[in-house]
Short mmCIF file of C-alpha atoms in Angstrom, two decimals:
data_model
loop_
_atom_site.label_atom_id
_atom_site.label_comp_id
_atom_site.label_asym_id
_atom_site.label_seq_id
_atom_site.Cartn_x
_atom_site.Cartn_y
_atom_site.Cartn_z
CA UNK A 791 -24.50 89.81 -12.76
CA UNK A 792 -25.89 86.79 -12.31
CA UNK A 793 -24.29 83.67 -13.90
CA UNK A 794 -24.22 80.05 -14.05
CA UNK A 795 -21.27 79.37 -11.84
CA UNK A 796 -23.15 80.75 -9.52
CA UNK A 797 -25.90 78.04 -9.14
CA UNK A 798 -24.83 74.67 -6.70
CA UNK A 799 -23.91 71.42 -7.80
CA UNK A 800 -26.84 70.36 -7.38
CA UNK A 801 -28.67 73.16 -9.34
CA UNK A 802 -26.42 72.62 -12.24
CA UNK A 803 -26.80 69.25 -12.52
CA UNK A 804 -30.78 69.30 -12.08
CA UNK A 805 -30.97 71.50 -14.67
CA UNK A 806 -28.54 69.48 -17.43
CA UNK A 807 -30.94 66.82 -16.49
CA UNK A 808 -34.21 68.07 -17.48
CA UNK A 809 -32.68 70.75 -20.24
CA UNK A 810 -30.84 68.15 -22.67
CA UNK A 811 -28.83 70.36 -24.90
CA UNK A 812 -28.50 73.51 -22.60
CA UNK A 813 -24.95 73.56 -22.44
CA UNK A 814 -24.51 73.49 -26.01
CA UNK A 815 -26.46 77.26 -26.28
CA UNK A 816 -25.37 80.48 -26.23
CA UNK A 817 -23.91 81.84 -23.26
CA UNK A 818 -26.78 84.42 -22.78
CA UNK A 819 -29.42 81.94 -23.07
CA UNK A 820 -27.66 79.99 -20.72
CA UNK A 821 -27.61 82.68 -17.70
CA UNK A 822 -31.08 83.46 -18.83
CA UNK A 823 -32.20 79.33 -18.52
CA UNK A 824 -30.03 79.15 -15.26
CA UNK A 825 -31.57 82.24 -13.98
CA UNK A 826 -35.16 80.64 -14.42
CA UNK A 827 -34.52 77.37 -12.77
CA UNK A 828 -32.84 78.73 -9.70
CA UNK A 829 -35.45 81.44 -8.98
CA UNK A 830 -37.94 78.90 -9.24
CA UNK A 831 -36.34 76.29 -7.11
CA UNK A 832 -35.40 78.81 -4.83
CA UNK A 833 -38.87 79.48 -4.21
CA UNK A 834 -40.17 75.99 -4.02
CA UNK A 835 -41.32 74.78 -7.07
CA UNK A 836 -39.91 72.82 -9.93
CA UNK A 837 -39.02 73.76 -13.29
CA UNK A 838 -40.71 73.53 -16.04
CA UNK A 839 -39.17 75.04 -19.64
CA UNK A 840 -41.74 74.14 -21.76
CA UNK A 841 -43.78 71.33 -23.86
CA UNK A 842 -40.84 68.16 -23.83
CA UNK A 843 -39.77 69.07 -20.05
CA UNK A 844 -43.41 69.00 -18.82
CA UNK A 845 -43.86 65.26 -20.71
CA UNK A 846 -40.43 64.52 -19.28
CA UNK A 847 -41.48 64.57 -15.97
CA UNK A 848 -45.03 63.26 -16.54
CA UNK A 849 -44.14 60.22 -18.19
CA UNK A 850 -45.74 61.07 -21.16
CA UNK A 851 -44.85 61.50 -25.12
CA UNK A 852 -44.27 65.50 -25.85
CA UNK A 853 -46.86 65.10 -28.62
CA UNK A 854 -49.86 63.96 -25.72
CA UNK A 855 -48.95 66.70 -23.80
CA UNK A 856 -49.49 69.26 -26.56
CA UNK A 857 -52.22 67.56 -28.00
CA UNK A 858 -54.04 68.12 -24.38
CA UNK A 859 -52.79 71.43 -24.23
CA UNK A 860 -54.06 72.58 -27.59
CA UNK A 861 -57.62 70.82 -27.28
CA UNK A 862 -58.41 70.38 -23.33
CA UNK A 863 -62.20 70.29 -23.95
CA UNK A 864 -62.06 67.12 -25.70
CA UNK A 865 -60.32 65.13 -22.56
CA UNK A 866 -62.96 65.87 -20.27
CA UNK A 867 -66.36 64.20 -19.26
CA UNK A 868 -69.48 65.31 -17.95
CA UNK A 869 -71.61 63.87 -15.07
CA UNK A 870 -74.14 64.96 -12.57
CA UNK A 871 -73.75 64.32 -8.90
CA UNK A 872 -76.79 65.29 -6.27
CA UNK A 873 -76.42 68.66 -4.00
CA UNK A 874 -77.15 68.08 -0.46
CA UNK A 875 -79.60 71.51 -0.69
CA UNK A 876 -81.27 70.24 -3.45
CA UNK A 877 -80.32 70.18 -7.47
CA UNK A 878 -77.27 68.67 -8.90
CA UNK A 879 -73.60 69.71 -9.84
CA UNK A 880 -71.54 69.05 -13.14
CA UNK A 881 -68.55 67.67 -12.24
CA UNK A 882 -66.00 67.68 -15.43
CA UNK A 883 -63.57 64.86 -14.47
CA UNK A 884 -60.56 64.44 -17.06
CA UNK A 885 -58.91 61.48 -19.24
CA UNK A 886 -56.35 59.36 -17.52
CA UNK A 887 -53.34 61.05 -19.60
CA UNK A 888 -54.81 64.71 -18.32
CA UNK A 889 -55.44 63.71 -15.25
CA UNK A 890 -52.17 61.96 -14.41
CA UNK A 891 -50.40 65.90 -15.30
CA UNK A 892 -52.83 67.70 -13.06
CA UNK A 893 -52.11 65.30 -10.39
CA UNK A 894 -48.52 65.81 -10.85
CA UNK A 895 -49.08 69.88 -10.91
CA UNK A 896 -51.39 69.50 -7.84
CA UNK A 897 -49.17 67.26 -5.92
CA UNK A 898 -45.72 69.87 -7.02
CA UNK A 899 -46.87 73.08 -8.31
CA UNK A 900 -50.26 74.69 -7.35
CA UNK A 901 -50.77 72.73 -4.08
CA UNK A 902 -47.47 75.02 -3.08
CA UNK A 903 -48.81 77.94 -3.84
CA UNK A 904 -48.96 80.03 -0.53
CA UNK A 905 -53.12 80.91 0.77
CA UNK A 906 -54.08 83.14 3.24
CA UNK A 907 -54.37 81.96 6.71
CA UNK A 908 -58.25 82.30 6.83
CA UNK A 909 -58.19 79.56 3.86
CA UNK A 910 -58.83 76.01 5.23
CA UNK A 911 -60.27 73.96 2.25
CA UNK A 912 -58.03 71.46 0.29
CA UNK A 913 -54.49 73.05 2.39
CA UNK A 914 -52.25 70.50 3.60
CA UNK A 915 -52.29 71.05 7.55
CA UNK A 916 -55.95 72.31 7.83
CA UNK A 917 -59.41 70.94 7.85
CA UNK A 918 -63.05 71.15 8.43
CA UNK A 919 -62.16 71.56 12.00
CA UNK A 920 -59.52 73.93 11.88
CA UNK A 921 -62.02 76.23 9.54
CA UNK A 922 -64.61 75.48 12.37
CA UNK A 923 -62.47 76.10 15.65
CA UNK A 924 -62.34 80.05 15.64
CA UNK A 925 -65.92 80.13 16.26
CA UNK A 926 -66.23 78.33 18.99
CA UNK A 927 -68.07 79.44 21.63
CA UNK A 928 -69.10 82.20 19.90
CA UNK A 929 -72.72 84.62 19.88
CA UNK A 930 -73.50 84.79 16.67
CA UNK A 931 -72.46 83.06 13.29
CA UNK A 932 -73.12 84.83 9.81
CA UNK A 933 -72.80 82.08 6.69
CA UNK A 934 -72.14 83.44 3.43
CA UNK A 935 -71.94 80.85 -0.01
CA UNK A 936 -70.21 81.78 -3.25
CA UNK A 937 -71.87 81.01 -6.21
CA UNK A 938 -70.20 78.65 -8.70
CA UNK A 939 -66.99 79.34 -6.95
CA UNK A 940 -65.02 76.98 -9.51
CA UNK A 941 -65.99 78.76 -12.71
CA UNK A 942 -66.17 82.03 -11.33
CA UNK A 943 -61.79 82.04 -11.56
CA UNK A 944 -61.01 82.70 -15.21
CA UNK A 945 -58.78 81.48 -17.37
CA UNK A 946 -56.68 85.27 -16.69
CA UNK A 947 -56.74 84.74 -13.33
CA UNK A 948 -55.18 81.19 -13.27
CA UNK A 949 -52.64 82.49 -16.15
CA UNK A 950 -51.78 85.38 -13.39
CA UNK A 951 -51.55 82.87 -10.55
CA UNK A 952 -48.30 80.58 -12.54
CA UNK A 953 -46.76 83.94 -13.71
CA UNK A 954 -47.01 85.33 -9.88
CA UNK A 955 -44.57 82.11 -8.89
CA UNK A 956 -42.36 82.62 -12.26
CA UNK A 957 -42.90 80.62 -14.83
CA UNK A 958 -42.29 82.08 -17.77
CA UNK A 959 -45.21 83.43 -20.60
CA UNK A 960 -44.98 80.41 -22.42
CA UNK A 961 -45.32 77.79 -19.38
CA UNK A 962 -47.95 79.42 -17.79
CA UNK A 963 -49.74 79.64 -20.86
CA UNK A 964 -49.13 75.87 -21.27
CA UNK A 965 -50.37 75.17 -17.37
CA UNK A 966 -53.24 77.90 -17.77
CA UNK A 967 -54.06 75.34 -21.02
CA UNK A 968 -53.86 72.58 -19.26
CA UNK A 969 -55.85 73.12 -15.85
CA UNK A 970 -59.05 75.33 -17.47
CA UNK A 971 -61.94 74.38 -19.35
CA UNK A 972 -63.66 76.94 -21.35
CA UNK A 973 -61.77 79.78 -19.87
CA UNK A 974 -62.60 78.97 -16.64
CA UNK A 975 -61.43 76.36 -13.78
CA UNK A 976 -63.56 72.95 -14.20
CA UNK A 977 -65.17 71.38 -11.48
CA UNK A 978 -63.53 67.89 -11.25
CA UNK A 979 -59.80 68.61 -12.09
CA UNK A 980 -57.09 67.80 -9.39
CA UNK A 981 -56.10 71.49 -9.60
CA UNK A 982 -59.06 73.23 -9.52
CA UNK A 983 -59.13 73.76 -5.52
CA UNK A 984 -55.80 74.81 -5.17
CA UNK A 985 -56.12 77.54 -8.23
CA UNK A 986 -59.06 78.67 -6.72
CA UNK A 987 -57.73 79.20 -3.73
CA UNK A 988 -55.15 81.21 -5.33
CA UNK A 989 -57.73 83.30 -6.73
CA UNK A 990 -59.63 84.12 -3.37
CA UNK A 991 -56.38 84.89 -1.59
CA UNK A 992 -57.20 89.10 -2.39
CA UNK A 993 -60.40 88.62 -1.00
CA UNK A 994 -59.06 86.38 1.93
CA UNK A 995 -56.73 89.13 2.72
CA UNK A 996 -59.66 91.95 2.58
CA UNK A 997 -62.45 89.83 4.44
CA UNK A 998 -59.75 89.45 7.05
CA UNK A 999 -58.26 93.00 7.63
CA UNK A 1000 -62.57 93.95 7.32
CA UNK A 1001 -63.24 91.77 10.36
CA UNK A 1002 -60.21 92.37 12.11
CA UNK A 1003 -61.27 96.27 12.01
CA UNK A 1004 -64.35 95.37 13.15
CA UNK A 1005 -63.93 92.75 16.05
CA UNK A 1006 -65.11 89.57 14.14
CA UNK A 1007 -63.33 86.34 13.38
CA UNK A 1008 -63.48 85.12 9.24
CA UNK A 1009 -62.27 82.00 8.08
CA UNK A 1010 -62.99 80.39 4.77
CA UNK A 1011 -63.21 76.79 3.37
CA UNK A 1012 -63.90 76.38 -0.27
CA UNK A 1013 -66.43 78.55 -1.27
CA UNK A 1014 -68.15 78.44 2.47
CA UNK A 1015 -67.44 81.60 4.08
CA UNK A 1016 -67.64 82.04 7.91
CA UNK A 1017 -67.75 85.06 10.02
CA UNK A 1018 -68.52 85.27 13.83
CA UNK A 1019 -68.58 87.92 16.53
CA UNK A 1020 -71.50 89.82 17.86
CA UNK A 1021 -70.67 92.90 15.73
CA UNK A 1022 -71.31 90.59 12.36
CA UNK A 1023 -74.93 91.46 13.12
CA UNK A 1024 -74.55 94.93 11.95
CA UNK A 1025 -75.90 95.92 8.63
CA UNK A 1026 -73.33 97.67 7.42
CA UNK A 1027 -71.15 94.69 8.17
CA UNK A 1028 -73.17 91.98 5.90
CA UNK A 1029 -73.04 94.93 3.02
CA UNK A 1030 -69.49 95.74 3.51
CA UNK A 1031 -68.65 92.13 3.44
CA UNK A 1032 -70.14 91.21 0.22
CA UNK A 1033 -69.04 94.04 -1.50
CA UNK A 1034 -65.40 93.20 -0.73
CA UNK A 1035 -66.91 89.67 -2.08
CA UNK A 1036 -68.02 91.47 -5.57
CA UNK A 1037 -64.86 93.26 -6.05
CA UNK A 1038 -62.61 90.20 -6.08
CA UNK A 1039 -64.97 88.57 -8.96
CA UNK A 1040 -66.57 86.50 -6.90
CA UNK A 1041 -70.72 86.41 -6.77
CA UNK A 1042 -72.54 85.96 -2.75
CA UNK A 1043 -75.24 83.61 -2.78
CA UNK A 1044 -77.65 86.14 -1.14
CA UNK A 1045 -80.23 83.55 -0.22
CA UNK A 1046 -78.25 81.18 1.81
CA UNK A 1047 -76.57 83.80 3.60
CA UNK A 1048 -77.73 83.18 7.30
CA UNK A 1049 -77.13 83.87 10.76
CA UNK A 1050 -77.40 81.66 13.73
CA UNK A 1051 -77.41 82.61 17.67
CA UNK A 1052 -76.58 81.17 19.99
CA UNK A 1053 -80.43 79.42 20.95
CA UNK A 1054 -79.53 77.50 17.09
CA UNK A 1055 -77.22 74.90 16.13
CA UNK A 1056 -74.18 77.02 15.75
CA UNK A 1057 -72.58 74.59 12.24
CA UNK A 1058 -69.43 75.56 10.54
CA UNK A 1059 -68.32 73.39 7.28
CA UNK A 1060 -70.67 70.60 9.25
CA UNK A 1061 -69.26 70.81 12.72
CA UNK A 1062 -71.31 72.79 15.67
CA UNK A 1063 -68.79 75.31 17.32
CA UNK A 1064 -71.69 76.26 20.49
CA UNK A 1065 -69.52 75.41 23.48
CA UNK A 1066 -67.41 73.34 21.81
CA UNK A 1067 -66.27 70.85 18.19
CA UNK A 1068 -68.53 68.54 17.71
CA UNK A 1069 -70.28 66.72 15.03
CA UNK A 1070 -73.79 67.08 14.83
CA UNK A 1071 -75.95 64.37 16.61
CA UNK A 1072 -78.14 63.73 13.67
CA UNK A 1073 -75.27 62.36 11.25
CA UNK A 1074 -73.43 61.05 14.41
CA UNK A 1075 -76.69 58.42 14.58
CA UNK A 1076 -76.56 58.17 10.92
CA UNK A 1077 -73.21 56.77 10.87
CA UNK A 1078 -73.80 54.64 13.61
CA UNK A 1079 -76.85 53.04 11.92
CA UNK A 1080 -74.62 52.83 8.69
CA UNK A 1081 -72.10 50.65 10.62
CA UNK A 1082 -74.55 48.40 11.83
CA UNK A 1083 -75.99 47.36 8.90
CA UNK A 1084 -73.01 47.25 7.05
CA UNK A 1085 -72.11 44.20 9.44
CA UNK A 1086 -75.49 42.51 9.85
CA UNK A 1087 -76.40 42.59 6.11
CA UNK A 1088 -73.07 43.06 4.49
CA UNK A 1089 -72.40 45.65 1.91
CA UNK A 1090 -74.58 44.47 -1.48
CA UNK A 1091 -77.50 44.24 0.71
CA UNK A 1092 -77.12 47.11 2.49
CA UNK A 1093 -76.88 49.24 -1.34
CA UNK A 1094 -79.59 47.49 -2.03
CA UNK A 1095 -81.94 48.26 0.74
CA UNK A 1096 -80.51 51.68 0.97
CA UNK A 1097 -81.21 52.68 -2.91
CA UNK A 1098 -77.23 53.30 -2.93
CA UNK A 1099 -74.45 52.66 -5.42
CA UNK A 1100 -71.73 50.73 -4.82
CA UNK A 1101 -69.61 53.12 -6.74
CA UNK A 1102 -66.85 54.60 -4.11
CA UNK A 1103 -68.96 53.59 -1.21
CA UNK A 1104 -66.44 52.66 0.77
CA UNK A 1105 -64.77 55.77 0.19
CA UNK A 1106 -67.39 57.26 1.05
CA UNK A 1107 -67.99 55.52 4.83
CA UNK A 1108 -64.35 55.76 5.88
CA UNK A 1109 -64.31 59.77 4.66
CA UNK A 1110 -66.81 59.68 7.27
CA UNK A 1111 -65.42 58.18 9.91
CA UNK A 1112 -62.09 60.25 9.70
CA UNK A 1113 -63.45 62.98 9.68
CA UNK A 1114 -65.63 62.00 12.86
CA UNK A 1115 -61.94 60.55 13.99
CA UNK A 1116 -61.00 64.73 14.32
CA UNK A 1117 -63.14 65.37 16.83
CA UNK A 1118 -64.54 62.37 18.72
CA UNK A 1119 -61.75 59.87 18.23
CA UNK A 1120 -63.00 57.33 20.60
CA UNK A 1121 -66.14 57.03 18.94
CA UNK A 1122 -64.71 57.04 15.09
CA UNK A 1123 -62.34 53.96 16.40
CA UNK A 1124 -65.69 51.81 17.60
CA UNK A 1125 -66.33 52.06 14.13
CA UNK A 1126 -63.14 51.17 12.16
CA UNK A 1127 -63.03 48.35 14.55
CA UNK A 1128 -66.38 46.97 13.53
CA UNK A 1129 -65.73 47.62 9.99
CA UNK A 1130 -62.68 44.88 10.11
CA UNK A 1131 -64.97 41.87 9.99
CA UNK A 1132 -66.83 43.59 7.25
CA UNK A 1133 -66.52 42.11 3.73
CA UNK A 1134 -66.15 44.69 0.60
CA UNK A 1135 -66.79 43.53 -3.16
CA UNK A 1136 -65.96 46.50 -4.66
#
């Protein structure tokens, strides 16, 4: 039987820490309190016993965290950002004080939660180019979009996803509370990637054994799924693909599904995979003419002339450039050079 001079030093002490009072309680709630910290450290994550442990390690008063907890849809904020196929998206971005605990889950609890392989969106380690490499070289490409990826994970499904790594009923209630917005995951909230990701690792796992039985490579980042192989082609393939999409609760956007041979530029989550990674020559030009005005007009002009706003633009250019960085370093480094002598206001 398991018991609590069976946990380290280390163990014991982490958990009179964060448990004030423990070793005043009954023995059995003691094994039972010891049992729960050390299978949850054991398996990578912290512990959390409830309400006054999560403020605790927060920084914030136990009453804010249950006041967030009970009413999450009054810390949130609407706004509209423009879709690069047209329309806009509702981002939901959350209050400082909600914010600064789903950072803190993101950046020790959900972002540790293990993904399938074929997931390369928001994981530590991966990237647009590792979701992109697989196809390289390649004869055909089949692109498949999920629709509203974000609230398509319910509020059940998150819930399942903090039970699955062992929190108990009442702290996964609490994170469920604290990381979904009207039953489902928001669009804006530090956690919402990783939980999703959670979500989709079934119908990772599926889409993968699918193409595996069938000779084609998958690989997914976000809610941009990629498969490639000249058997994707087949009918029955694209049908048997979405319906494993379907049964995992998740909806294919029918009309962007596309394929692409190899006479077309060959793009996976913005990178062309035909002979080899590369960004596309369009944006490459883009960002070159960006840099260039940037240092001949300087950056309020620039907005101006542009019809841009100033708000994370910066952000924006050097997102760019690192990401260029990944697969045409020498290039990405002419342009952080000639961004040194370039004067930001913002």
């Amino acid at each position: 039987m398991f018991t609590v001079r069976d946990l380290t030093a280390e163990q014991v002490a982490y958990i009179d820490r964060v448990r004030a009072g423990l070793h005043r309680a009954p023995l059995d709630v003691r094994n039972a309190a010891a049992y729960y910290a050390t299978t949850l450290m054991e398996r990578g994550f912290p512990v959390i016993f409830g309400v006054g442990h999560l403020a605790h390690v927060t920084g914030l008063r136990p009453n804010v965290v249950g006041t967030l907890a009970a009413s999450p849809s009054k810390y949130y904020s609407d706004f509209r950002i423009a879709k690069r196929s047209g329309g806009s998206r509702v981002i939901s971005a959350p209050t400082p004080a909600l914010k600064r605990i789903q950072e803190w889950l993101h950046e020790n609890v959900t972002s540790v939660v293990e993904v399938h392989p074929s997931c390369h969106g928001f994981v530590r380690g991966r990237s647009i180019v590792s979701n992109a490499l697989p196809h390289v070289g390649t004869s055909l490409v089949f692109k498949l979009d999920i629709k509203d990826f974000f609230p398509s994970v319910s509020r059940d499904r998150v819930f399942r996803t903090f039970r699955r790594v062992g929190y108990s009923i009442t702290v996964a209630n609490l994170l469920t509370d604290l990381t979904t917005l009207g039953g489902y995951l928001p669009q804006g909230a530090p956690t919402s990637p990783d939980l999703a990701n959670a979500a989709a690792a079934e119908m990772d796992f599926r889409l993968t054994r699918l193409a595996d039985a069938r000779g084609v490579v998958y690989t997914r980042y976000a809610d941009d799924l990629t498969f490639s192989g000249e058997n994707v082609g087949a009918r029955r393939t694209k049908r048997a693909l979405e319906r494993i999409v379907r049964d995992c609760g998740f909806r294919p956007h029918e009309k962007k599904a596309r394929y692409i041979g190899r006479g077309g530029r060959q793009q996976v989550t913005g990178i062309v995979v035909n002979d080899k990674v590369n960004w596309p020559r369009d944006r490459r030009r883009w960002l070159r003419q960006e840099v260039y005005f940037l240092r001949r007009f300087g950056v309020e002009a620039h907005l101006k002339a542009r019809g841009y706003s100033g708000r994370q633009y910066k952000e924006f250019m050097y997102g760019h450039i690192y990401a260029l960085n990944s697969v045409r370093p020498d290039e990405a480094q002419d342009h952080l050079v000639a961004l040194e002598s370039v004067e930001w206001p913002y």
